[in-house]
Short mmCIF file of C-alpha atoms in Angstrom, two decimals:
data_model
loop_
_atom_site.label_atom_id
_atom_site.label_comp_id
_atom_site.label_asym_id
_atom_site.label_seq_id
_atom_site.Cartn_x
_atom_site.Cartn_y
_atom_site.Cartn_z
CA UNK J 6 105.89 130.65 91.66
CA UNK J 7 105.73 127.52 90.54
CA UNK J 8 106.01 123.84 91.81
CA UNK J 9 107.14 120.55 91.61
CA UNK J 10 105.43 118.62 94.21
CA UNK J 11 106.27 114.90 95.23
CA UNK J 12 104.40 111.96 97.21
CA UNK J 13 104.62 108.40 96.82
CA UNK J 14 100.61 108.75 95.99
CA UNK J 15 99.51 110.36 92.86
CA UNK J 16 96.67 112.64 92.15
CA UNK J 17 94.64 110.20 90.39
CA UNK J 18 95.78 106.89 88.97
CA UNK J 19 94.77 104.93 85.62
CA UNK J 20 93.72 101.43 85.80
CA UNK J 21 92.24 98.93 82.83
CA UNK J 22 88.95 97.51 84.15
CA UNK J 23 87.38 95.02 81.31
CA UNK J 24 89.16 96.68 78.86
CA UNK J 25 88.91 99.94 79.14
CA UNK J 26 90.59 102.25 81.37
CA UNK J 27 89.23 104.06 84.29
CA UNK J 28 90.54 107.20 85.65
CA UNK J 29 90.75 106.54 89.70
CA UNK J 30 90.82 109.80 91.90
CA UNK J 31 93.27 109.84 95.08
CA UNK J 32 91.44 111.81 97.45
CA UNK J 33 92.72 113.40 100.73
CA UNK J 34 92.88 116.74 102.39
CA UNK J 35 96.84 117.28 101.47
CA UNK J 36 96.05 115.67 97.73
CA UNK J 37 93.36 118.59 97.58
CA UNK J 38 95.73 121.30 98.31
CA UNK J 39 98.25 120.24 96.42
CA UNK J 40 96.01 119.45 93.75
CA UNK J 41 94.81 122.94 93.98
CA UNK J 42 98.23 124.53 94.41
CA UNK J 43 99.73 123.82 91.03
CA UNK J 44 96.53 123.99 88.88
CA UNK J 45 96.61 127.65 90.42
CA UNK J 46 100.73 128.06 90.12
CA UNK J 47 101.34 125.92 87.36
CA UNK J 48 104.57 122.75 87.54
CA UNK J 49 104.90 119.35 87.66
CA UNK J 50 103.74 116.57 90.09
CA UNK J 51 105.89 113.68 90.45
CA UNK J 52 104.16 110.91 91.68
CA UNK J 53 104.35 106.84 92.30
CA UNK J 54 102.30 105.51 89.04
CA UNK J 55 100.34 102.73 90.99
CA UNK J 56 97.71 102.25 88.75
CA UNK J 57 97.62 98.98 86.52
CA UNK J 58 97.46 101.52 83.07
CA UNK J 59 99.77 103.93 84.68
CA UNK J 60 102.60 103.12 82.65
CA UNK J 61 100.82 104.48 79.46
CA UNK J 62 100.65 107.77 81.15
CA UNK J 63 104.04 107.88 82.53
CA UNK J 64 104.46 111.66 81.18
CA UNK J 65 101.35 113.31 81.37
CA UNK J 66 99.99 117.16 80.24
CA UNK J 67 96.18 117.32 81.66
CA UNK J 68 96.32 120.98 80.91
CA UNK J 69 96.52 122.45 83.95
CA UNK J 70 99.49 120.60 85.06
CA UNK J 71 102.20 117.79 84.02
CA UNK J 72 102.59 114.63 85.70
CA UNK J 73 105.54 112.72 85.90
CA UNK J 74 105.01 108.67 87.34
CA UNK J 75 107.97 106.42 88.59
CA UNK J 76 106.88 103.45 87.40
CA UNK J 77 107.94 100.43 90.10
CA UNK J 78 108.79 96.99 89.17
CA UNK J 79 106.79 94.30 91.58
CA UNK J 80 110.47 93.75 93.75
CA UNK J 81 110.75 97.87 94.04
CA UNK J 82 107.43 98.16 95.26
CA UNK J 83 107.27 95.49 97.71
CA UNK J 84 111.25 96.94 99.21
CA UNK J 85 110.44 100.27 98.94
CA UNK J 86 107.00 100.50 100.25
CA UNK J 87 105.57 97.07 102.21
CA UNK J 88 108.95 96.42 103.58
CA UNK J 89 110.76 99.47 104.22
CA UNK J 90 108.64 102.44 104.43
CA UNK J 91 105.63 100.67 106.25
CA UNK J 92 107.58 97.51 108.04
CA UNK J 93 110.66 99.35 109.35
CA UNK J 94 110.02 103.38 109.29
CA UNK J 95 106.39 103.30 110.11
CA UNK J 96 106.48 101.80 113.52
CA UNK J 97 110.10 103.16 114.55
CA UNK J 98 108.12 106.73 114.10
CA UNK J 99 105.23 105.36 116.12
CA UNK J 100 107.21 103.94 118.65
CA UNK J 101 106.24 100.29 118.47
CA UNK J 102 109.79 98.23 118.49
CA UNK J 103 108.58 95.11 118.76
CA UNK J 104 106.91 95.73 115.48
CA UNK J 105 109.84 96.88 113.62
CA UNK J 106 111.28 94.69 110.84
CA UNK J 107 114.76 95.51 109.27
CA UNK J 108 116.38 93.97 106.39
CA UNK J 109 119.43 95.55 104.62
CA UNK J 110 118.32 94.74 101.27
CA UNK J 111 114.77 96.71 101.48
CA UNK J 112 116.69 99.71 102.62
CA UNK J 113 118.99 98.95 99.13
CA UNK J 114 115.54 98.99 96.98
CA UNK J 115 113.81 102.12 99.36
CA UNK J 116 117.51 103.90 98.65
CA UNK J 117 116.85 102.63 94.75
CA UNK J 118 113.18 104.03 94.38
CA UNK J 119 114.06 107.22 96.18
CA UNK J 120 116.90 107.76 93.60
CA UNK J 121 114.68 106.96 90.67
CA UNK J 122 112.08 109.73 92.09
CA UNK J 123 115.27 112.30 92.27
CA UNK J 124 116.14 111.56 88.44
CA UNK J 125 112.50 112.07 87.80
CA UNK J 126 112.34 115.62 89.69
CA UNK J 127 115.71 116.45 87.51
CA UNK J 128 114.55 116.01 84.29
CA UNK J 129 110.92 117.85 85.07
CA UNK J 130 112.93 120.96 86.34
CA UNK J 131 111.95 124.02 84.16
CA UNK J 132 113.56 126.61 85.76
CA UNK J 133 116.18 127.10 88.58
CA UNK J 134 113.09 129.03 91.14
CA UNK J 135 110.75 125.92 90.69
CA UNK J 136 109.85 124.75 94.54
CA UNK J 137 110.50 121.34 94.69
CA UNK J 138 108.13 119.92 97.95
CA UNK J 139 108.89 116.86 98.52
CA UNK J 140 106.28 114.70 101.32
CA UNK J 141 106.73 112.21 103.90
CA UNK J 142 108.93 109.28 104.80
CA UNK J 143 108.72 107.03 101.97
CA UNK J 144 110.65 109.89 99.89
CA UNK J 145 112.84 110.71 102.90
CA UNK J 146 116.67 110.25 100.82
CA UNK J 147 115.20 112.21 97.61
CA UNK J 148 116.26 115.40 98.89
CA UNK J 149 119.82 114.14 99.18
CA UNK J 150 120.00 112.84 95.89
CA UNK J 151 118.93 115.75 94.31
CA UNK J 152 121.55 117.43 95.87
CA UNK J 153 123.57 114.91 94.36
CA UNK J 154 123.10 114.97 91.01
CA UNK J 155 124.02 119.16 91.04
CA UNK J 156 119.85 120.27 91.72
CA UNK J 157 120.20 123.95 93.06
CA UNK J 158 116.44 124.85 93.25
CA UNK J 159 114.90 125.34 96.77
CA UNK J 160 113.80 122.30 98.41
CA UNK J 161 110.31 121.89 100.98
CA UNK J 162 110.25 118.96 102.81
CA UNK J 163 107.15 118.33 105.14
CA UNK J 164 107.41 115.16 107.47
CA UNK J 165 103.45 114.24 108.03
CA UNK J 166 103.81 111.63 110.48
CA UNK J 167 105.56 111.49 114.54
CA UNK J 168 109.21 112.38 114.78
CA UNK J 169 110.06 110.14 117.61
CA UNK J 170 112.49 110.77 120.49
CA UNK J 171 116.47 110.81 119.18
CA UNK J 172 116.70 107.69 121.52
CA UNK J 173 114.34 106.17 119.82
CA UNK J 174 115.37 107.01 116.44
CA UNK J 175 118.96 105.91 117.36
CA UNK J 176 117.46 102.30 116.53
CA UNK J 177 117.36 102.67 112.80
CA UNK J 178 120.44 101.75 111.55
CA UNK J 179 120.41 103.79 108.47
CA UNK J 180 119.61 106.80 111.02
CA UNK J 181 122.31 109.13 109.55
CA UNK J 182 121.98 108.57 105.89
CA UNK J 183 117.60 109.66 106.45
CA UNK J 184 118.68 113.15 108.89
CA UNK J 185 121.14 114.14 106.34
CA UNK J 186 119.38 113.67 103.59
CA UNK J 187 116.35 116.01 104.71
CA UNK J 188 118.55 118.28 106.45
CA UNK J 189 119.76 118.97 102.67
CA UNK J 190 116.36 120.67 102.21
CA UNK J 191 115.71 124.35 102.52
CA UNK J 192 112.72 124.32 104.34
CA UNK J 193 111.62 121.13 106.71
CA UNK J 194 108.23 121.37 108.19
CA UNK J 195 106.36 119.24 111.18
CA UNK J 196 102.96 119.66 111.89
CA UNK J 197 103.86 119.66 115.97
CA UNK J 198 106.33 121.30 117.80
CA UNK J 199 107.04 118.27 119.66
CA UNK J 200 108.40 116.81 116.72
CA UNK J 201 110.53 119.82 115.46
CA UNK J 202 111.93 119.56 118.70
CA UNK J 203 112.96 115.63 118.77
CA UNK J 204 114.24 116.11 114.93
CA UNK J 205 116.67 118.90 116.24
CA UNK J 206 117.64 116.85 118.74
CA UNK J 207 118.08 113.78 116.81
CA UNK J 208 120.18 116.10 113.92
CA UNK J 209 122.33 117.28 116.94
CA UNK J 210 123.15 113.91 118.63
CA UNK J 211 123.85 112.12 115.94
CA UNK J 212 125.18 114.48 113.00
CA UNK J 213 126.83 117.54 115.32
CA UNK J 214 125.87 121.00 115.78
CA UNK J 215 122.26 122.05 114.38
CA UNK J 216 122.69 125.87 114.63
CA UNK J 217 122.45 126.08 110.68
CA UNK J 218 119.13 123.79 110.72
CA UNK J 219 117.42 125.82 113.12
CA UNK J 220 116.71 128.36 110.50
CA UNK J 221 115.14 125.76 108.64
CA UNK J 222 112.86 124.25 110.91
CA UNK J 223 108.88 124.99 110.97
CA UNK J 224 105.95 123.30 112.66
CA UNK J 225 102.57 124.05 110.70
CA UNK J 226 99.53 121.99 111.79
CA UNK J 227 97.77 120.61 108.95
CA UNK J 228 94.19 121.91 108.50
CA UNK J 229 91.74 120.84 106.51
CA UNK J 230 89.14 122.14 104.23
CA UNK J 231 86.65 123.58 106.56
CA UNK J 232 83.98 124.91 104.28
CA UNK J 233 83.70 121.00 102.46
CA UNK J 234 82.66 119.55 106.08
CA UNK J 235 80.84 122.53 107.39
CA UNK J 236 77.98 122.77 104.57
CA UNK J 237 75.70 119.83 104.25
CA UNK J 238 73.50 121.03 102.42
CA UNK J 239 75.68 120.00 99.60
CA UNK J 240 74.16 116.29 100.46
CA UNK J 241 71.47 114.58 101.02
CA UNK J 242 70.58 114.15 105.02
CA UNK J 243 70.07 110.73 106.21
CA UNK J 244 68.03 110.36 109.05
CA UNK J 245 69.20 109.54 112.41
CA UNK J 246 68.90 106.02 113.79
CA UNK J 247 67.51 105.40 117.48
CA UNK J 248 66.84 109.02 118.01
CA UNK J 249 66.47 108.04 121.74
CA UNK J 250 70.29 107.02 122.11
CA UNK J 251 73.03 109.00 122.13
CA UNK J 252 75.46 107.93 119.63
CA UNK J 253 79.70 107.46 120.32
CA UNK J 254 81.29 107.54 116.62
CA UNK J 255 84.48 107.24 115.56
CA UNK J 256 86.42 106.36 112.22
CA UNK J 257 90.21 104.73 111.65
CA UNK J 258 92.25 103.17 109.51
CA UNK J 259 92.72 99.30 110.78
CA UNK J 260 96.29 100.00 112.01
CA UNK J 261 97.58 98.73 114.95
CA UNK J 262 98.39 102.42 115.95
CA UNK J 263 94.57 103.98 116.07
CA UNK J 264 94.08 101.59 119.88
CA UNK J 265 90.90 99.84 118.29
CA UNK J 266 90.81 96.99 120.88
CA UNK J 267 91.77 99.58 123.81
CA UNK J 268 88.54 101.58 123.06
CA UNK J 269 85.92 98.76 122.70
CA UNK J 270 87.25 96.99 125.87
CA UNK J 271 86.38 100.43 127.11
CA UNK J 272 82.93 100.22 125.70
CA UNK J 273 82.96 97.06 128.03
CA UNK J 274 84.19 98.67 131.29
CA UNK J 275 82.02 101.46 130.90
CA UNK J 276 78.73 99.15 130.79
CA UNK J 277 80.25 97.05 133.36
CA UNK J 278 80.71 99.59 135.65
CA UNK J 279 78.13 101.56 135.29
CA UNK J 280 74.99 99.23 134.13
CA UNK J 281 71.83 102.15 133.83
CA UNK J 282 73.93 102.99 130.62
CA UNK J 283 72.73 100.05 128.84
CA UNK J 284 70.62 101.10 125.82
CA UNK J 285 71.52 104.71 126.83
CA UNK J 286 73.98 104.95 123.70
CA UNK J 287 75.25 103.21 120.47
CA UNK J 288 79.05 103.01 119.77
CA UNK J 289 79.31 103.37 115.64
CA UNK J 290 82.63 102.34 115.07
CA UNK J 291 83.55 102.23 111.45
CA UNK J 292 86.68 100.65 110.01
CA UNK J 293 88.55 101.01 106.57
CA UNK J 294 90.47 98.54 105.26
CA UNK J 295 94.25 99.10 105.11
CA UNK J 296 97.60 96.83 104.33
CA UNK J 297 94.70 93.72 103.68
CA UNK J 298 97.69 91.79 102.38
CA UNK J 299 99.64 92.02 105.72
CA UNK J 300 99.37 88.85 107.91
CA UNK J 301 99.77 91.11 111.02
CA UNK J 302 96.32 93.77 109.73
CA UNK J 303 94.75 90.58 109.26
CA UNK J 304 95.29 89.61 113.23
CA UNK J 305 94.06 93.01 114.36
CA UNK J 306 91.18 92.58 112.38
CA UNK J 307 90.50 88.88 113.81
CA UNK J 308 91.02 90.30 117.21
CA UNK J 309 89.21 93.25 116.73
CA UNK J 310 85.87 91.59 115.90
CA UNK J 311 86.28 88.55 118.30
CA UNK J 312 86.38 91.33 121.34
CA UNK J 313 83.26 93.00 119.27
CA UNK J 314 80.93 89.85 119.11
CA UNK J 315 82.44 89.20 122.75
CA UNK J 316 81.29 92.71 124.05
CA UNK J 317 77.78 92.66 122.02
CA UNK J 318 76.77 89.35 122.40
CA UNK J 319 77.00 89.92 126.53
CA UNK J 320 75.73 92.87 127.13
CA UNK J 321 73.31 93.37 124.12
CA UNK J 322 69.97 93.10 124.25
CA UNK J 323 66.72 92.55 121.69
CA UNK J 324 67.07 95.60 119.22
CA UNK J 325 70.30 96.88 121.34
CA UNK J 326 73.50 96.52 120.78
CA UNK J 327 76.26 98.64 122.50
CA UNK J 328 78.76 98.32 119.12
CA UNK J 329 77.66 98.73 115.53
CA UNK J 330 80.54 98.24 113.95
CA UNK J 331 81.30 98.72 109.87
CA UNK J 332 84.26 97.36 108.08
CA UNK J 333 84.47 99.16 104.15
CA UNK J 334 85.14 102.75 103.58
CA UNK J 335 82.04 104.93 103.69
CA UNK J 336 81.22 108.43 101.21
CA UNK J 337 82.06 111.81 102.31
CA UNK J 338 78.46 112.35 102.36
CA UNK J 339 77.64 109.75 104.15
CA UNK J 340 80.54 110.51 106.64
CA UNK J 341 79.34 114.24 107.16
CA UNK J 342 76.15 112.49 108.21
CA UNK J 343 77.86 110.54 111.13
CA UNK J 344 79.68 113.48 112.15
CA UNK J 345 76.46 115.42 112.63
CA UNK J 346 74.20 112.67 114.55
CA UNK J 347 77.62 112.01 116.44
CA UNK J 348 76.75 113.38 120.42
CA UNK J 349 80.58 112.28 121.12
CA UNK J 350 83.38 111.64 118.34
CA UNK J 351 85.97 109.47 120.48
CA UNK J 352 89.19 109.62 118.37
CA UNK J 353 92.00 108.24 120.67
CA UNK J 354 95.23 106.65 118.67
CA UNK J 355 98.20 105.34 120.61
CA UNK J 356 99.76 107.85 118.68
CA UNK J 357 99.09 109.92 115.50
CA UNK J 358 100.98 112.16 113.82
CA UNK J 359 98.10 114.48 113.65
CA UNK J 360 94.49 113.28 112.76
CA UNK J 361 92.52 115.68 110.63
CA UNK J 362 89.31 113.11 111.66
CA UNK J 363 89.03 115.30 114.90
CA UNK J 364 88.98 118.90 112.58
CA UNK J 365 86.65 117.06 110.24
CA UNK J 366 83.84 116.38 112.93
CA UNK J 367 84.58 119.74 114.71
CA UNK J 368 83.85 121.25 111.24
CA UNK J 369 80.27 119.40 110.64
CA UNK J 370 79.18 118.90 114.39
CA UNK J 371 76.42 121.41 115.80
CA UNK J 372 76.35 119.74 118.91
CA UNK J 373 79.13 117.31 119.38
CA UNK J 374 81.76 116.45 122.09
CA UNK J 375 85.69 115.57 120.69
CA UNK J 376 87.39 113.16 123.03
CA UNK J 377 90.81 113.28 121.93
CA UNK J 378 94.33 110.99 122.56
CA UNK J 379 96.89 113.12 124.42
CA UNK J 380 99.20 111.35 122.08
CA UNK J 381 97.68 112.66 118.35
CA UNK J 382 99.35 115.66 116.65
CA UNK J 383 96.15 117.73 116.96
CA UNK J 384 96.08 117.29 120.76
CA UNK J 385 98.74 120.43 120.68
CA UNK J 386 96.12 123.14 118.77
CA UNK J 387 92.14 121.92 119.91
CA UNK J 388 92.70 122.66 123.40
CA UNK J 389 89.28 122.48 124.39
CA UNK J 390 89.05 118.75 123.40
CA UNK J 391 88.92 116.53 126.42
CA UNK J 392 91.88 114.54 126.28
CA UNK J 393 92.36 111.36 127.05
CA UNK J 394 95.00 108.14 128.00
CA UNK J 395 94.30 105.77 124.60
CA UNK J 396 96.84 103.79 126.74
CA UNK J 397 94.78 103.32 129.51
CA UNK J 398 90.80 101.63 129.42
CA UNK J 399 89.91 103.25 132.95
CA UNK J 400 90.77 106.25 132.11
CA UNK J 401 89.08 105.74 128.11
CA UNK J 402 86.17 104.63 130.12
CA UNK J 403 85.44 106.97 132.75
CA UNK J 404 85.87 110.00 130.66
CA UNK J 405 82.98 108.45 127.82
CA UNK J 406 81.12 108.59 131.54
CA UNK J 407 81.57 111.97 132.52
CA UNK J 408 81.37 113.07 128.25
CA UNK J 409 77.40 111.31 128.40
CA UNK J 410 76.59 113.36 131.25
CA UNK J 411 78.21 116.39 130.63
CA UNK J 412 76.11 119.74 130.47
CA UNK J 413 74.98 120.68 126.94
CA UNK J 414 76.15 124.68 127.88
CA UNK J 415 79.68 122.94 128.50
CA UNK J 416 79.81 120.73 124.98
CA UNK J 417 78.45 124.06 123.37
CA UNK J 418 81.21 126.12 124.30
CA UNK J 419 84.21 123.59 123.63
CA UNK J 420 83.10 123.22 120.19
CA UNK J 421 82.40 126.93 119.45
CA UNK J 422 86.01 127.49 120.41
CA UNK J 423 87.46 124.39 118.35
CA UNK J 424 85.21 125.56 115.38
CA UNK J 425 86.93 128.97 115.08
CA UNK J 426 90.50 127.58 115.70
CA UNK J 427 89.37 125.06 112.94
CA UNK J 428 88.40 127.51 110.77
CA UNK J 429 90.83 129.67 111.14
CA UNK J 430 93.80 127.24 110.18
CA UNK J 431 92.78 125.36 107.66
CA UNK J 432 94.41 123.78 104.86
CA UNK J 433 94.70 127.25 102.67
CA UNK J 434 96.45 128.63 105.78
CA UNK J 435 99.00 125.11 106.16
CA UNK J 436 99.91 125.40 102.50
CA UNK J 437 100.58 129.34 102.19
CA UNK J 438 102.30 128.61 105.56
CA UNK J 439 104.40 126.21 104.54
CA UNK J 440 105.35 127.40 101.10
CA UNK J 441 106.29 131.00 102.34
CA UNK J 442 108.89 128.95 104.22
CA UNK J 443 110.97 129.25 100.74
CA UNK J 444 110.02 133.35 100.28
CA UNK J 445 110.87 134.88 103.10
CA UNK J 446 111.67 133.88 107.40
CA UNK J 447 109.24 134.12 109.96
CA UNK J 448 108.49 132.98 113.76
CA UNK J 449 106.88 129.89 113.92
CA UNK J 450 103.11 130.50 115.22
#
């Protein structure tokens, strides 16, 4: 069978550095599935050309696969991506209203770049069987469009981040134009039930009667490529620092979603509340820069590291500091090694469509504890997590104190469990999953 898959990112990206150009790699978990997908079934990926030489490879043949790049003018991009798909849709599906910002002409120029990726789709169409699977809300109208311009061939659409509640979704004002549009598909796919559940409801308040969607409807959590986090032998091991402490990690995006500030101020509370802790453990909270050109990112950030130096500079101590915080993107490598000196991994988002950060350290711990937001996608499969209030610091704080005392027999058996529900559905299992939504019916699991 073979594909045509779609995402606003491409697979790798072309840029002219000094004057010569540099092939850029996109990597990700869903990028590496899809990647190997269609090298193994053969199609077309149709893609956002970001890249500053991109436009010199709009139509690409790399011999295992074609490429096809929508090349955006500077207006398109900024409409279609900074202003509509991460100023309006991204916090209406992550329920922060005060953050949303609407503007009729971005949804014009979003509506205009979505069209532009359907024409693109058309004319890379080989064959009436090719699977078209379309991802996430930035390409939200292109399976309407398609539809439009006479495109019979089955359609996979898999929504990646929170559907939120159909009240809450009633806000967008272009609510109709987005459900209809993906309701077009043949296949739509959540990774939670939860959010199956609110779509449906959404569909049926606001469209009519969803008795010919339910067919349609899966929820799949996305795994991720257990084997790659698993083995470290595949890199070098860096030695532990302060093999006396016991080390809280955790790793985010800067997005005003992940509750950065909620979980340091719980780093406070906890020493504050319970003083023997101090120089008992080391918080290693790394960062990654995200949306730098955003005035709001920029705040978090400020805020963020005024509450760090606040935190450190009061309760540290010569050679001890309860934060060590990073700001840059790290390796893979040298992530795996946090994940194994990690004792506790405290990944608690306001909300989070999933978070594949929690399967990654269950993969490469051998002796770790996952403290987990009630409110991230994954909270619904690793049951054995503790979960947590990201929402509340008491309750952030006084579970990190029962997590540093809790019996090793305990911590062993939660992560044996996670590790063979980890294991067991991991990104192989997502994507044959999802795709044999398009061959053939089957229960949910």
């Amino acid at each position: 069978m073979s594909y045509i898959i779609v995402t606003s990112r491409s697979p790798y990206s072309y840029d002219k550095v000094r004057g010569k150009i540099n092939r850029r790699m996109n990597i990700g978990g869903v990028a590496i599935v899809l990647n190997d997908l269609i090298t193994e079934e053969g199609g077309t990926w149709v893609c956002w050309g970001d890249g500053t030489a991109d436009l010199d490879y709009q139509e690409e043949d790399n011999g295992k696969f074609r490429i096809f790049r929508v090349i955006l003018s500077v207006p398109e991009r900024r409409g279609f991506y900074d202003e509509y798909s991460n100023s309006t849709l991204w916090p209406l599906f992550h329920y922060f209203r005060e953050k949303i910002q609407h503007d009729q002409k971005y949804f014009r120029m979003y509506s205009r770049v979505n069209s532009l990726f359907a024409e693109s789709i058309k004319k890379a169409i080989r064959s009436a069987d090719e699977v078209i699977w379309i991802h996430d809300y930035q390409l939200s109208l292109v399976p309407g469009f398609l539809r439009g311009l006479g495109v019979t061939n089955p359609i996979v659409f898999t929504w990646h981040i929170p559907w939120v509640s159909r009240e809450f979704y009633s806000i967008l004002p272009e609510r109709n134009q987005l459900l209809q549009s993906i309701a077009s598909a043949d296949s739509i796919t959540f990774h939670t039930k939860e959010y199956r559940t609110n779509f449906r409801d959404s569909y049926e308040a606001l469209i009519g009667d969803p008795k010919n969607l339910d067919k349609k409807l899966h929820y799949y959590p996305l795994g991720i490529d257990y084997k790659a986090y698993e083995d470290i032998e595949r890199f070098r091991k860096l030695p532990k620092p302060m093999e006396r402490l016991k080390i809280i990690f955790s790793i985010d995006r800067l997005d005003y979603t992940k509750g950065l500030i909620a979980r340091v101020k719980a780093i406070e509370t906890l020493l504050r509340t319970n003083p023997e802790l101090s120089q008992k453990f080391m918080y290693l909270m790394i960062v990654t820069p995200s949306r730098t050109n955003v005035g709001q990112y920029m705040e978090l950030k400020n805020e963020l590291e005024m509450n760090i130096g606040r935190i450190n500079g009061e309760y540290g101590r010569i050679g001890w500091y309860p934060i060590t915080y990073i700001y840059r993107k790290v390796s893979q490598k040298t992530l795996i090694n946090y994940y194994k000196w990690a004792d506790i991994a405290l990944i608690t988002p306001l909300i989070d469509g999933l978070n594949l950060v929690c399967k990654e350290f269950v993969a490469a711990s051998t002796k770790g504890l996952l403290i987990l937001s009630e409110f991230a996608g994954s909270s619904e499969d690793l049951k054995e997590a503790v979960k947590v209030n990201p929402n509340s610091i008491e309750d952030l704080s006084s579970t990190l104190f029962k997590a540093l005392s809790m019996p090793e027999s305990e911590i062993m058996e939660r992560l044996s469990l996670l590790k063979e529900r980890v294991k067991r559905r991991d990104i192989e299992w997502w994507a044959k999953k999802v795709t044999d939504t398009v061959k053939r019916k089957e229960p949910d699991a």
